[in-house]
Coordinates of N, CA and C in Angstrom, one line a residue:
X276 N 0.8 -1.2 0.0 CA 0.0 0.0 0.0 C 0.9 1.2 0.0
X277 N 1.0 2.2 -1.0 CA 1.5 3.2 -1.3 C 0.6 4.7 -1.0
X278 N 0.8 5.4 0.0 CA 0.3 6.7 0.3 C 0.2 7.4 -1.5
X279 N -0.9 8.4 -1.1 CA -1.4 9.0 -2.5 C -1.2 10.4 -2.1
X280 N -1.2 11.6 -2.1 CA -1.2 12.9 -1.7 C -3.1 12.5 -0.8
X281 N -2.9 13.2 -0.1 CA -4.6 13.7 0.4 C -5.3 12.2 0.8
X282 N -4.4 11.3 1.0 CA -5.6 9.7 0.9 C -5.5 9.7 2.5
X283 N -4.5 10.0 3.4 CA -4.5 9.4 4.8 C -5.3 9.3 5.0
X284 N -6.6 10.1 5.5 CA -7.7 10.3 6.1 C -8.5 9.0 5.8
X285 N -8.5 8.6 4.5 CA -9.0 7.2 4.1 C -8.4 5.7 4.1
X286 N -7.4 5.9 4.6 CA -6.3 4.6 4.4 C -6.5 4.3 5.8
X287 N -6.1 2.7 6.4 CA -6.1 2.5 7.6 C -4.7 3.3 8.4
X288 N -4.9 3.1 9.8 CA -3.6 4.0 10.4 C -2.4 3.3 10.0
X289 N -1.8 2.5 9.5 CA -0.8 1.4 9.3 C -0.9 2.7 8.0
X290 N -1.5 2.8 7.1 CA -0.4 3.5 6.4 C -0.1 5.0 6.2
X291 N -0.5 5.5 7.1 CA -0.3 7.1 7.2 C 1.5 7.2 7.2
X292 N 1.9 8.3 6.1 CA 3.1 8.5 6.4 C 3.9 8.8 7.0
X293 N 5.2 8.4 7.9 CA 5.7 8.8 9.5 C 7.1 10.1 8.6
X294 N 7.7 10.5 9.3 CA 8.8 11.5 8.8 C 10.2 10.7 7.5
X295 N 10.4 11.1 6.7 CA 11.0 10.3 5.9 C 12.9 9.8 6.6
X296 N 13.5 8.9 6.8 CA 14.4 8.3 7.2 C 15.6 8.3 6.2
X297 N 16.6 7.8 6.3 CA 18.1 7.7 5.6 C 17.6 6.6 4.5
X298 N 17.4 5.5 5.1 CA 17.3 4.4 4.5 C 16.1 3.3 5.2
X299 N 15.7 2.4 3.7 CA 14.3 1.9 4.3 C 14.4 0.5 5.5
X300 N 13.5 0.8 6.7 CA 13.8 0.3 7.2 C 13.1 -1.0 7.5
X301 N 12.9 -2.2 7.7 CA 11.8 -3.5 7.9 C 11.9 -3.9 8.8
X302 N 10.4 -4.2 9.8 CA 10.3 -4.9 10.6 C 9.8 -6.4 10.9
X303 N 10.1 -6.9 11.8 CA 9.7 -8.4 11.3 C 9.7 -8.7 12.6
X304 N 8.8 -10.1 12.8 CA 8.9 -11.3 14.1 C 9.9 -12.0 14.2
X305 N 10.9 -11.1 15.1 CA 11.8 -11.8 15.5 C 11.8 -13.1 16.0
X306 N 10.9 -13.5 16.4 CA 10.9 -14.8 17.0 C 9.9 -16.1 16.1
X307 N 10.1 -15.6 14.6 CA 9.6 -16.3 13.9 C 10.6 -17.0 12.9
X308 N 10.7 -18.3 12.7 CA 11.3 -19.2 12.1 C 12.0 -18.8 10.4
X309 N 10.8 -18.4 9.9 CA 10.4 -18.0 8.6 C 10.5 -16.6 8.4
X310 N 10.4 -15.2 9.4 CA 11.1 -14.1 9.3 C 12.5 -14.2 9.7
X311 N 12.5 -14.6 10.3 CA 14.3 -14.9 10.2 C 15.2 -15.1 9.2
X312 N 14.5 -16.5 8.9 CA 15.3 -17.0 7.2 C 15.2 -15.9 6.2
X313 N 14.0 -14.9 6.2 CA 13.5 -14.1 5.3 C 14.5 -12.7 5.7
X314 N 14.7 -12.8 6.7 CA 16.0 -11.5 7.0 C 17.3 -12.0 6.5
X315 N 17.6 -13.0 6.7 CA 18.8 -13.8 6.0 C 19.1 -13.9 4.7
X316 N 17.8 -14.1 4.1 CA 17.8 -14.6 2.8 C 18.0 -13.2 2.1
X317 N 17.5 -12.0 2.2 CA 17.6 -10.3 2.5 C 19.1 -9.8 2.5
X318 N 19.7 -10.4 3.4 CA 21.2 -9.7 4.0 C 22.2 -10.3 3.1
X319 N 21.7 -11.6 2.6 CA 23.1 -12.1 1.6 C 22.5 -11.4 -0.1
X320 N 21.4 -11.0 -0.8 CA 21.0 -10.4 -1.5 C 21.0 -8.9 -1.6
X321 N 21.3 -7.8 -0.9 CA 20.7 -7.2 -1.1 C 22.0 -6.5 -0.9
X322 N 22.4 -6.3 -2.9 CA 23.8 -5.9 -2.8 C 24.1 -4.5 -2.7
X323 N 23.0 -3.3 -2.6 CA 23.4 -2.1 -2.2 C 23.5 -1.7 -0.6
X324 N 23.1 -3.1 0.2 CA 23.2 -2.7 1.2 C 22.0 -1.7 2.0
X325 N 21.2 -1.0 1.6 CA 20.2 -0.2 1.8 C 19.1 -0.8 3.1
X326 N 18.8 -1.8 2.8 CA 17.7 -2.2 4.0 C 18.4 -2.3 5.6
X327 N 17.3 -2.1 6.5 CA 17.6 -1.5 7.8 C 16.8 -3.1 8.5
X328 N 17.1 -3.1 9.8 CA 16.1 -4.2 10.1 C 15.9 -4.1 11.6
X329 N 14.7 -4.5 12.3 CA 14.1 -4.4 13.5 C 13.3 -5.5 13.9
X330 N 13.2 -5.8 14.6 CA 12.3 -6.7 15.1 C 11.2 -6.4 15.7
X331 N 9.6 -6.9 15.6 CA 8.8 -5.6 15.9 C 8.8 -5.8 17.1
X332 N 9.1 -6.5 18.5 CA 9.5 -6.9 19.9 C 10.4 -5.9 20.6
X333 N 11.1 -4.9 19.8 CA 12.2 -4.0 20.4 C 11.4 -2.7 20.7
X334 N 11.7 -2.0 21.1 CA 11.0 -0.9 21.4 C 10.7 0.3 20.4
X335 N 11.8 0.3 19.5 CA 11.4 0.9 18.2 C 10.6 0.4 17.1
X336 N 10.5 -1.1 17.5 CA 9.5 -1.8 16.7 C 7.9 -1.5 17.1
X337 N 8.1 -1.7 18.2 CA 6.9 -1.4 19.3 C 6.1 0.5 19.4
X338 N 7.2 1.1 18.8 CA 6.9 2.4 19.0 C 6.5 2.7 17.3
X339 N 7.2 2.5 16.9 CA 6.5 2.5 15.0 C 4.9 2.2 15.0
X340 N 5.1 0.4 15.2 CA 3.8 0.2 15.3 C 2.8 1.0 15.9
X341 N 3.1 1.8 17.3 CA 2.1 2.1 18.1 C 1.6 3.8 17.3
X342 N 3.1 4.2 16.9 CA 2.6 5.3 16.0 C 2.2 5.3 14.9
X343 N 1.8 4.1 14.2 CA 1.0 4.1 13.0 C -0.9 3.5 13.3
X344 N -0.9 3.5 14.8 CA -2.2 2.8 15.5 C -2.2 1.6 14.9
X345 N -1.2 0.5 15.3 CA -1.4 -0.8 14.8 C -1.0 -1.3 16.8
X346 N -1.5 -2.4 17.1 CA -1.6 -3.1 18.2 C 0.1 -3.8 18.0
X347 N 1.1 -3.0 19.0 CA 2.1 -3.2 18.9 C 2.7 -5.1 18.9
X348 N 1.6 -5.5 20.2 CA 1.6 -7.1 20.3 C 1.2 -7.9 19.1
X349 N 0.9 -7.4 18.0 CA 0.2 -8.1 16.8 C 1.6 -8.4 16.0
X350 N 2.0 -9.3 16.1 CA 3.1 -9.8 15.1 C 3.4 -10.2 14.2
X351 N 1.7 -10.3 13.2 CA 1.8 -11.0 12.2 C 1.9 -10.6 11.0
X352 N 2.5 -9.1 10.8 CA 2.9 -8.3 9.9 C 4.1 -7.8 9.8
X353 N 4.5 -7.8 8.1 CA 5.7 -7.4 7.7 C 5.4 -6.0 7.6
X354 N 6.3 -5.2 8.0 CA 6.1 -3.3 8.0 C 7.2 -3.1 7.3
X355 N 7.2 -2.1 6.2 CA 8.6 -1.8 5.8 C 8.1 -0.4 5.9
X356 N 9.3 0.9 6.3 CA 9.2 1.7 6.7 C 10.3 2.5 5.3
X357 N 9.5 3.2 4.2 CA 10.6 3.8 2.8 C 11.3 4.7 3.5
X358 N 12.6 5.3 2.8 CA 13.5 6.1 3.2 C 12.2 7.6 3.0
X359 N 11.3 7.6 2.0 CA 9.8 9.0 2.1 C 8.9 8.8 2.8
X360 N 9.3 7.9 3.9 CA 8.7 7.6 5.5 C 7.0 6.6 4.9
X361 N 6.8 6.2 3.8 CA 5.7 5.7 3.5 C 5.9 4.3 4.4
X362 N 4.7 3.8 4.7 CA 4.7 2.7 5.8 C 3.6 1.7 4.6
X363 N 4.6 0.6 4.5 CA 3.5 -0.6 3.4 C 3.7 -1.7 4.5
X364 N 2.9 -2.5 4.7 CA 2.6 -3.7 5.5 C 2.1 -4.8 4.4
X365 N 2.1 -6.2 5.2 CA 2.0 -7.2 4.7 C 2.4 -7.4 3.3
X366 N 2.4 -7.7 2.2 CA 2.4 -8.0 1.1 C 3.3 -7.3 0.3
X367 N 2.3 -6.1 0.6 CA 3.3 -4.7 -0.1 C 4.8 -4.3 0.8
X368 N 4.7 -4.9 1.9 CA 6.3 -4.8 2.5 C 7.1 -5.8 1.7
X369 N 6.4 -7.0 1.5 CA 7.2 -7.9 1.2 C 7.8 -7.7 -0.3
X370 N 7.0 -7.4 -1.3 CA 7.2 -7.4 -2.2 C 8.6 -5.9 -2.5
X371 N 7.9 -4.8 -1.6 CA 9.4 -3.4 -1.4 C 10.0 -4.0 -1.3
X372 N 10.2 -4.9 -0.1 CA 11.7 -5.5 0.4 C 12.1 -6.4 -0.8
X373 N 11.5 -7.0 -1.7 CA 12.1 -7.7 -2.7 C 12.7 -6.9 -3.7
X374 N 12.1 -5.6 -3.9 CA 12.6 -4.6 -5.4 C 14.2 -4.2 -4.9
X375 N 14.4 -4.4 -3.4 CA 15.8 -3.7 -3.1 C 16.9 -5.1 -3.4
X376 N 16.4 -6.0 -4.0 CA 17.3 -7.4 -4.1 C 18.0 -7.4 -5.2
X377 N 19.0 -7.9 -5.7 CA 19.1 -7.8 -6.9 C 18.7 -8.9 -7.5
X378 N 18.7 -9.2 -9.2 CA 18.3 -9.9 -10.1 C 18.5 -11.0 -9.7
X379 N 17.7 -12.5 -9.8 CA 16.4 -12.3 -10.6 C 15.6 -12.3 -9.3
X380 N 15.6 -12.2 -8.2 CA 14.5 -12.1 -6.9 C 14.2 -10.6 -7.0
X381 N 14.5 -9.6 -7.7 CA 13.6 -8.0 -7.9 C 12.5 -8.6 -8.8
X382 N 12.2 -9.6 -9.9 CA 11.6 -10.0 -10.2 C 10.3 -10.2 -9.8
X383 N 10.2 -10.6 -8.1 CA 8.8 -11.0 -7.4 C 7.9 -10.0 -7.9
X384 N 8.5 -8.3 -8.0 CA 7.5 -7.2 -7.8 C 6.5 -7.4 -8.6
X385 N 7.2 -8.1 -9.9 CA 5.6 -8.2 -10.5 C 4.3 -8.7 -10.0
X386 N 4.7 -9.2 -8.8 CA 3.6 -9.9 -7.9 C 2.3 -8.8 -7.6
X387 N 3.1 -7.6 -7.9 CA 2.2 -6.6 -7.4 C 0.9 -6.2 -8.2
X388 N 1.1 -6.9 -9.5 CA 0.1 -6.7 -10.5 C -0.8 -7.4 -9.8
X389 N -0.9 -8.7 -8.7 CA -2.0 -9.5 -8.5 C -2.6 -8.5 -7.4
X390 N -3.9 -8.4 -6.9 CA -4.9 -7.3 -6.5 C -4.5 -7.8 -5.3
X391 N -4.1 -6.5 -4.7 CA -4.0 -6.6 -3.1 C -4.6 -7.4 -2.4
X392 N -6.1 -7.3 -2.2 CA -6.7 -8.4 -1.3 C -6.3 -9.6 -1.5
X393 N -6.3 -10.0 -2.5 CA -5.7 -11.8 -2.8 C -4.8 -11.8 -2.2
X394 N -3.4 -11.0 -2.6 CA -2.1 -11.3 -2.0 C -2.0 -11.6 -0.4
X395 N -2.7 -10.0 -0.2 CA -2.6 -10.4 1.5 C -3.6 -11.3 2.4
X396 N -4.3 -12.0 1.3 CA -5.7 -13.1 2.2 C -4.4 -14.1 2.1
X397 N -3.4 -14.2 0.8 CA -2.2 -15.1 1.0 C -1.3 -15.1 1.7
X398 N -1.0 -13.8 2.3 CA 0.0 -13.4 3.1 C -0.7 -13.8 4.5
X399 N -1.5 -13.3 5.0 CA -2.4 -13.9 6.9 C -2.2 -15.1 6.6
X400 N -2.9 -15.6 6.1 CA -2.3 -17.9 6.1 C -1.1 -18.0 6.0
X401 N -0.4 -17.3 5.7 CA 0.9 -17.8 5.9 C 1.4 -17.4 7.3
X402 N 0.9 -16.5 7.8 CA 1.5 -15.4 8.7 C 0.7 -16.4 9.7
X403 N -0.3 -17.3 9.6 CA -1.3 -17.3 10.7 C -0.6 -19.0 11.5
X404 N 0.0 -19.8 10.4 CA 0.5 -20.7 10.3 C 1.9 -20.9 10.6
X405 N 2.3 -19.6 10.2 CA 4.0 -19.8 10.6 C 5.1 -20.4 11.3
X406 N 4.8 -20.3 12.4 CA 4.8 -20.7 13.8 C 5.3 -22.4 14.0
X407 N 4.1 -23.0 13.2 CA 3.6 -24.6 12.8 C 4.7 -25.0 11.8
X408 N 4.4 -23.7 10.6 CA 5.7 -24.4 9.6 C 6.9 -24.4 9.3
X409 N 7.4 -23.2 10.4 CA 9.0 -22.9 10.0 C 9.2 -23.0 11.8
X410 N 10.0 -23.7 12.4 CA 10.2 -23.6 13.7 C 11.5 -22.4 13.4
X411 N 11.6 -21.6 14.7 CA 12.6 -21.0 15.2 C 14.0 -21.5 15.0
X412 N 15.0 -20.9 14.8 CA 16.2 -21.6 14.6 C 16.4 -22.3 16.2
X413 N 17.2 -23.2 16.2 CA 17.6 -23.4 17.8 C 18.5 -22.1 18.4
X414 N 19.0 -21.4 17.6 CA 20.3 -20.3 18.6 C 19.5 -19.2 17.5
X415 N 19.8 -18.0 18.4 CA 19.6 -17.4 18.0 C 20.6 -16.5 16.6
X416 N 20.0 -15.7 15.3 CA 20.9 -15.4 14.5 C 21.9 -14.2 14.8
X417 N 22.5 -14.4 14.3 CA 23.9 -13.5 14.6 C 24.8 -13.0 13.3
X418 N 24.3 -11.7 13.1 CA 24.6 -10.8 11.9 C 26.5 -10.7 11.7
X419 N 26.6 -11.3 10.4 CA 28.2 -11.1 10.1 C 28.8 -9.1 10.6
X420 N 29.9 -9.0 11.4 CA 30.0 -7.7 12.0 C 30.3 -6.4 10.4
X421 N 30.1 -6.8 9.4 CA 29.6 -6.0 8.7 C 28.5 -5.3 8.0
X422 N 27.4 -6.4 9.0 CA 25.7 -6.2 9.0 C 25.4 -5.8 9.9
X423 N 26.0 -6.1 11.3 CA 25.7 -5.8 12.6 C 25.0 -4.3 13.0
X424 N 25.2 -3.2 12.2 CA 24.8 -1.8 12.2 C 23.6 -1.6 11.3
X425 N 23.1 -2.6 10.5 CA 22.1 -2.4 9.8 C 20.4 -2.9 10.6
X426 N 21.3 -3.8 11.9 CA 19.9 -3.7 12.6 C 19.8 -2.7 13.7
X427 N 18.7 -2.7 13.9 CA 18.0 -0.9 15.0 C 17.4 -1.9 16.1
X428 N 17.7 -1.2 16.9 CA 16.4 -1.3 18.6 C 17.0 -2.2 19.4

């Protein structure tokens, strides 16, 4: 979901736009199996280096959320936060976060042609199930110390 000039007032609070940032930043369930791998899979792709990362459990994650009026305990959403401070969730984060990838995974975006409701009725079942189908790694992950600055909170 991309902010329009004049639309906030009609958009849910998740996407009103917050002050624009250096670089875009994504939040995720730290404590999920399958965001994890998806932070990982992110960090060895994404050869400009540009994506920021948070876990929505830290207190900046927690504070985003709470200032976009999303229920900061609700974890079952990807938030990616643009460097023009626009706030896309579920689907549409996922797919941002894929255009900053290089070739051929920038590819997904096309995803975007399919109509938002579908995507994200496919995105919640996944999000709802998660848990079930990607267990947590056993240790926790640990960013090579030239990534180590790219995560916040």
């Amino acid at each position: 979901m991309i902010l329009e000039a004049g639309t906030a007032d009609r958009l849910p609070a998740m996407a009103r736009p917050t002050a624009p940032s250096e670089a875009p930043l994504l939040l995720f369930d730290g404590e999920c199996g399958l965001c994890s791998a998806a932070v990982q899979f992110i960090l060895k792709r994404d050869r400009r280096r540009r994506l920021r990362f948070a876990a929505l459990q830290t207190e900046l994650g927690r504070e985003i959320m709470a200032a976009q009026g999303l229920d900061p305990s609700d974890l079952r959403t990807m938030v990616l936060r643009t460097e023009l401070g626009e706030v896309l969730v579920r689907s549409d984060a996922a797919l941002a976060a894929a255009g900053e990838l290089r070739w051929p995974w920038r590819w997904a975006t096309v995803l975007r042609w399919i109509p938002r409701p579908l995507r994200d009725t496919v995105y919640r079942l996944i999000a709802k199930y998660r848990h079930r189908l990607f267990r947590p790694p056993a240790s926790c992950f640990v960013p090579e110390p030239e990534d180590a600055q790219r995560f916040l909170g």
